[in-house]
Tab-separated table of C-alpha atoms in Angstrom:
chain	number	residue	atom	x	y	z
A	1	MET	CA	-15.593	0.636	-6.780
A	2	SER	CA	-12.586	0.694	-4.454
A	3	LEU	CA	-10.499	-2.330	-3.579
A	4	ILE	CA	-11.288	-1.901	0.143
A	5	GLN	CA	-14.903	-1.306	1.158
A	6	LEU	CA	-15.502	1.086	4.047
A	7	GLU	CA	-18.578	0.801	6.282
A	8	THR	CA	-20.234	4.006	7.492
A	9	THR	CA	-22.021	4.480	10.820
A	10	ALA	CA	-24.490	7.001	12.274
A	11	ASP	CA	-21.478	9.030	13.435
A	12	PRO	CA	-19.958	10.907	10.426
A	13	HIS	CA	-16.511	10.583	12.014
A	14	ARG	CA	-16.664	6.854	12.791
A	15	PHE	CA	-16.278	4.080	10.231
A	16	ALA	CA	-15.605	0.356	10.282
A	17	LEU	CA	-13.926	-2.459	8.379
A	18	PRO	CA	-14.955	-6.077	8.967
A	19	VAL	CA	-11.647	-7.938	8.879
A	20	THR	CA	-11.966	-10.829	6.432
A	21	SER	CA	-9.395	-12.995	4.708
A	22	ALA	CA	-9.741	-10.775	1.627
A	23	VAL	CA	-7.890	-7.943	3.427
A	24	CYS	CA	-5.398	-10.171	5.233
A	25	VAL	CA	-2.072	-11.894	4.644
A	26	GLY	CA	-0.281	-14.668	6.485
A	27	ALA	CA	-0.455	-18.433	6.740
A	28	PRO	CA	-3.855	-20.067	7.239
A	29	GLY	CA	-4.702	-19.967	10.936
A	30	SER	CA	-2.419	-16.992	11.614
A	31	GLN	CA	-3.650	-14.341	9.207
A	32	PHE	CA	-3.623	-10.633	10.028
A	33	LEU	CA	-4.774	-7.395	8.421
A	34	PHE	CA	-2.481	-6.394	5.549
A	35	GLY	CA	-0.806	-3.127	6.513
A	36	GLY	CA	-1.636	-1.543	3.163
A	37	ALA	CA	-5.292	-2.426	3.638
A	38	GLY	CA	-5.234	-0.701	7.025
A	39	LEU	CA	-3.685	2.424	5.520
A	40	ALA	CA	-6.096	2.292	2.572
A	41	VAL	CA	-9.248	2.043	4.665
A	42	SER	CA	-7.961	4.876	6.865
A	43	VAL	CA	-7.459	7.040	3.767
A	44	ALA	CA	-11.039	6.223	2.748
A	45	ALA	CA	-12.300	7.184	6.215
A	46	LEU	CA	-10.328	10.438	6.271
A	47	GLU	CA	-11.594	11.416	2.819
A	48	ALA	CA	-15.184	10.571	3.758
A	49	ALA	CA	-15.021	12.560	7.012
A	50	THR	CA	-13.480	15.675	5.449
A	51	GLY	CA	-14.946	15.512	1.929
A	52	ARG	CA	-11.441	16.154	0.570
A	53	PRO	CA	-8.895	14.032	-1.316
A	54	ALA	CA	-5.794	12.845	0.527
A	55	VAL	CA	-2.500	14.596	-0.235
A	56	TRP	CA	-0.420	12.363	2.015
A	57	ALA	CA	-1.041	9.842	4.758
A	58	ALA	CA	1.345	8.168	7.186
A	59	ALA	CA	0.502	5.078	9.228
A	60	GLN	CA	2.173	3.787	12.356
A	61	TYR	CA	1.411	0.117	13.005
A	62	LEU	CA	0.931	-0.839	16.635
A	63	SER	CA	-0.817	-4.220	16.757
A	64	TYR	CA	-2.622	-6.833	14.640
A	65	ALA	CA	-6.237	-7.271	13.617
A	66	ARG	CA	-7.322	-10.839	12.806
A	67	PRO	CA	-10.065	-12.291	10.612
A	68	SER	CA	-13.584	-12.088	12.140
A	69	MET	CA	-12.620	-8.955	14.088
A	70	ARG	CA	-14.131	-5.529	13.430
A	71	LEU	CA	-11.751	-2.606	12.973
A	72	ASP	CA	-13.375	0.633	14.145
A	73	LEU	CA	-11.969	3.832	12.643
A	74	ASP	CA	-12.335	7.160	14.440
A	75	VAL	CA	-11.448	10.374	12.576
A	76	VAL	CA	-10.467	13.634	14.269
A	77	VAL	CA	-10.057	16.818	12.203
A	78	PRO	CA	-8.070	19.387	14.251
A	79	VAL	CA	-7.689	21.797	11.313
A	80	MET	CA	-10.188	22.447	8.490
A	81	GLY	CA	-8.908	25.262	6.298
A	82	HIS	CA	-10.325	26.814	3.148
A	83	HIS	CA	-8.537	24.353	0.868
A	84	SER	CA	-6.777	21.825	3.091
A	85	ALA	CA	-7.385	19.847	6.261
A	86	GLN	CA	-5.142	18.156	8.809
A	87	ALA	CA	-6.691	15.016	10.232
A	88	ARG	CA	-6.006	11.811	12.129
A	89	CYS	CA	-7.585	8.354	11.981
A	90	THR	CA	-7.228	5.815	14.770
A	91	GLY	CA	-8.048	2.191	14.030
A	92	HIS	CA	-8.823	-0.047	16.983
A	93	VAL	CA	-10.382	-3.380	17.892
A	94	GLY	CA	-12.178	-2.823	21.169
A	95	GLU	CA	-9.666	-1.042	23.401
A	96	THR	CA	-6.639	-2.265	21.412
A	97	GLU	CA	-5.187	0.343	19.069
A	98	ILE	CA	-4.111	-1.257	15.782
A	99	LEU	CA	-2.847	1.719	13.774
A	100	THR	CA	-2.794	5.496	13.744
A	101	VAL	CA	-2.817	7.457	10.482
A	102	ASN	CA	-2.010	11.155	10.195
A	103	ALA	CA	-2.879	12.920	6.952
A	104	ALA	CA	-3.293	16.136	5.025
A	105	LEU	CA	-6.196	16.416	2.617
A	106	GLY	CA	-7.446	18.922	0.085
A	107	ALA	CA	-6.837	20.549	-3.299
A	108	ARG	CA	-5.733	24.099	-3.968
A	109	PRO	CA	-6.430	26.288	-7.011
A	110	GLY	CA	-3.652	26.254	-9.606
A	111	ASP	CA	-2.762	25.131	-13.106
A	112	VAL	CA	0.742	23.717	-12.512
A	113	SER	CA	0.975	19.944	-12.898
A	114	MET	CA	4.453	18.489	-13.461
A	115	GLN	CA	6.565	15.460	-12.623
A	116	TRP	CA	10.298	14.904	-12.834
A	117	PRO	CA	10.802	11.160	-12.211
A	118	ARG	CA	10.153	9.108	-15.350
A	119	ALA	CA	8.747	5.617	-15.432
A	120	PRO	CA	11.543	3.096	-15.998
A	121	ALA	CA	11.590	0.950	-19.114
A	122	ALA	CA	9.723	-2.290	-18.429
A	123	PRO	CA	8.286	-5.097	-20.566
A	124	PRO	CA	4.494	-4.980	-21.028
A	125	PRO	CA	2.665	-6.574	-18.087
A	126	LEU	CA	1.402	-9.642	-19.946
A	127	ASP	CA	4.942	-10.347	-21.175
A	128	CYS	CA	6.102	-10.616	-17.543
A	129	PRO	CA	5.782	-13.775	-15.421
A	130	PRO	CA	3.440	-13.843	-12.411
A	131	MET	CA	5.177	-13.036	-9.146
A	132	PRO	CA	5.838	-16.309	-7.308
A	133	TYR	CA	4.890	-16.804	-3.671
A	134	ASN	CA	7.486	-18.256	-1.319
A	135	TRP	CA	5.291	-18.481	1.754
A	136	ALA	CA	2.174	-20.249	2.998
A	137	ARG	CA	-0.970	-18.212	2.345
A	138	ALA	CA	-4.728	-18.597	2.268
A	139	ASP	CA	-6.292	-18.990	-1.176
A	140	ASP	CA	-8.722	-16.106	-0.557
A	141	ASP	CA	-6.318	-13.561	0.982
A	142	ILE	CA	-5.624	-10.105	-0.458
A	143	HIS	CA	-3.223	-11.554	-3.045
A	144	ALA	CA	-6.141	-13.405	-4.615
A	145	HIS	CA	-7.639	-10.020	-5.523
A	146	LEU	CA	-4.504	-8.665	-7.203
A	147	GLU	CA	-2.555	-9.704	-10.295
A	148	LEU	CA	1.180	-9.143	-9.813
A	149	ARG	CA	3.763	-9.624	-12.583
A	150	THR	CA	7.536	-9.337	-12.249
A	151	ALA	CA	9.122	-6.915	-14.719
A	152	SER	CA	12.573	-7.019	-13.097
A	153	GLY	CA	14.113	-8.271	-9.890
A	154	ARG	CA	14.106	-11.630	-8.155
A	155	TYR	CA	11.267	-13.234	-6.266
A	156	GLY	CA	12.783	-16.717	-6.497
A	157	SER	CA	11.408	-19.826	-4.815
A	158	GLU	CA	14.812	-21.239	-3.869
A	159	ARG	CA	16.263	-20.774	-0.407
A	160	THR	CA	18.785	-18.306	-1.797
A	161	VAL	CA	17.789	-15.760	-4.377
A	162	GLY	CA	21.347	-15.438	-5.655
A	163	GLY	CA	23.602	-12.528	-4.744
A	164	VAL	CA	23.138	-9.062	-3.347
A	165	SER	CA	21.387	-6.700	-5.767
A	166	PRO	CA	23.633	-3.952	-7.192
A	167	ASP	CA	20.898	-1.327	-6.820
A	168	GLY	CA	18.208	-2.796	-4.525
A	169	ARG	CA	15.579	-2.195	-7.203
A	170	THR	CA	12.595	-4.228	-8.420
A	171	LEU	CA	9.800	-3.495	-10.909
A	172	LEU	CA	6.413	-5.080	-10.436
A	173	TRP	CA	3.238	-4.619	-12.479
A	174	ALA	CA	0.005	-4.754	-10.468
A	175	ARG	CA	-3.727	-4.543	-11.143
A	176	PRO	CA	-6.934	-5.559	-9.333
A	177	ARG	CA	-8.496	-8.855	-10.449
A	178	ASP	CA	-12.032	-7.956	-9.396
A	179	ARG	CA	-14.221	-6.445	-12.092
A	180	GLY	CA	-15.156	-2.822	-11.497
A	181	VAL	CA	-12.327	-1.980	-9.062
A	182	VAL	CA	-10.695	1.312	-10.055
A	183	ILE	CA	-7.177	2.568	-9.452
A	184	ASP	CA	-7.842	5.289	-6.873
A	185	ARG	CA	-6.045	6.513	-3.751
A	186	VAL	CA	-7.372	3.582	-1.753
A	187	THR	CA	-6.079	1.014	-4.263
A	188	LEU	CA	-2.727	2.802	-4.538
A	189	ALA	CA	-2.344	2.712	-0.749
A	190	VAL	CA	-2.782	-1.069	-0.865
A	191	LEU	CA	-0.294	-1.497	-3.722
A	192	ALA	CA	2.347	0.672	-2.047
A	193	ASP	CA	2.553	-1.882	0.762
A	194	PHE	CA	4.188	-4.372	-1.597
A	195	LEU	CA	7.416	-2.516	-0.905
A	196	PRO	CA	8.611	-5.230	1.551
A	197	SER	CA	8.490	-7.800	-1.268
A	198	GLY	CA	11.651	-6.174	-2.663
A	199	VAL	CA	13.753	-6.959	0.417
A	200	GLY	CA	14.728	-10.486	-0.673
A	201	ASN	CA	15.876	-9.230	-4.068
A	202	ALA	CA	18.034	-6.569	-2.410
A	203	ILE	CA	19.893	-8.766	0.071
A	204	GLY	CA	20.001	-11.926	-2.066
A	205	SER	CA	18.001	-14.321	0.103
A	206	ILE	CA	14.404	-15.157	0.928
A	207	ALA	CA	13.405	-12.220	3.117
A	208	GLY	CA	10.779	-9.588	3.732
A	209	GLY	CA	9.838	-7.001	6.294
A	210	SER	CA	7.264	-6.236	8.962
A	211	SER	CA	6.239	-2.621	8.443
A	212	LEU	CA	6.717	-0.187	11.312
A	213	ASP	CA	5.345	2.732	9.349
A	214	ASN	CA	3.941	3.383	5.886
A	215	THR	CA	3.744	6.787	4.199
A	216	ILE	CA	2.089	7.521	0.853
A	217	ARG	CA	2.049	10.807	-1.049
A	218	PHE	CA	-0.423	11.283	-3.878
A	219	ALA	CA	0.198	13.108	-7.133
A	220	ARG	CA	-1.937	13.083	-10.293
A	221	ILE	CA	-4.317	10.113	-10.435
A	222	VAL	CA	-5.217	9.071	-13.999
A	223	PRO	CA	-7.252	6.191	-15.439
A	224	THR	CA	-5.005	3.152	-15.838
A	225	GLU	CA	-5.352	-0.614	-16.012
A	226	TRP	CA	-1.941	-1.444	-14.537
A	227	VAL	CA	0.337	0.240	-11.995
A	228	LEU	CA	4.120	-0.106	-12.226
A	229	LEU	CA	5.618	-0.437	-8.730
A	230	ASP	CA	9.206	0.867	-8.869
A	231	THR	CA	10.677	-0.300	-5.563
A	232	HIS	CA	14.019	0.744	-4.075
A	233	ILE	CA	15.435	-0.905	-0.953
A	234	GLU	CA	17.841	1.775	0.195
A	235	ALA	CA	19.429	0.594	3.459
A	236	VAL	CA	19.534	-2.412	5.778
A	237	HIS	CA	21.135	-2.019	9.201
A	238	ALA	CA	20.764	-3.343	12.760
A	239	GLY	CA	17.821	-5.556	11.793
A	240	PHE	CA	15.837	-2.785	10.096
A	241	VAL	CA	15.158	-1.988	6.433
A	242	HIS	CA	14.340	1.345	4.785
A	243	GLY	CA	12.841	1.622	1.314
A	244	SER	CA	10.766	3.683	-1.082
A	245	MET	CA	8.456	3.163	-4.052
A	246	ARG	CA	7.193	5.156	-7.020
A	247	LEU	CA	3.833	4.145	-8.472
A	248	PHE	CA	3.360	4.894	-12.177
A	249	ALA	CA	0.291	4.579	-14.410
A	250	ASP	CA	0.752	2.560	-17.574
A	251	ASP	CA	1.141	5.836	-19.533
A	252	GLY	CA	4.070	6.880	-17.292
A	253	THR	CA	2.177	9.286	-15.020
A	254	LEU	CA	3.619	9.360	-11.503
A	255	MET	CA	0.548	8.820	-9.303
A	256	ALA	CA	2.020	8.238	-5.845
A	257	LEU	CA	5.189	7.831	-3.810
A	258	GLY	CA	5.570	5.499	-0.842
A	259	SER	CA	8.157	4.881	1.868
A	260	GLN	CA	8.539	2.516	4.798
A	261	SER	CA	10.784	1.355	7.604
A	262	MET	CA	10.541	-2.356	8.416
A	263	ILE	CA	11.806	-5.056	10.726
A	264	LEU	CA	13.965	-7.388	8.624
A	265	ARG	CA	12.458	-10.909	8.369
A	266	LYS	CA	14.641	-13.634	6.823
A	267	GLY	CA	13.264	-16.989	5.711
């Protein structure tokens, strides 16, 4: 079972996501669809429409979807090759476009499977403290469905986190709380959107980011209970933040790479 559940329709290229609190973030009364959930459900729609696994997917966020709304997802496949496809998913509520996701999907014959980045040393997940929350949130939002534990970096609850980070890096363990949810491309797309949570650590104050875009690239997906989110905030300038993330299985396998540009939000 995936973390985000996609609804099918009579049209094999149209799908839907009822927007509930479980896929949202934000303070009660002003919740909105979590960007990673939007990317994840688009990946699910693209894979369902093409019958092929995603290689990469890039979302551009245009507007907000709120609880009780229905997000319709329309897939267009301009290119369907022998082994790969190029496709696009547009998510909209009525006439309002919420996000657009471009992607490549497929798998080619070959026996080469390698990785060069290595998982950083980190304490075991259950030896790490739960990630604290420094903002108002609904009890049943998307965070309620994920267990997040801080392996390194600062997610402090004080008004100042305490000094600019020397390397802009945080390590966070993550796993689904719900029984039966597997770590697949959909779940990884959700987890990759925790990249903005590293902004406060990097600049030394309570801060985050509103995602402008969100790209994920998939490598080898292996069975794992936990995912280590290795986040790097790389640059902050003119009110914008740029960062990247590597997502490792608990055996050190590199499963995905993410990147984003964000609007800087300071508390």
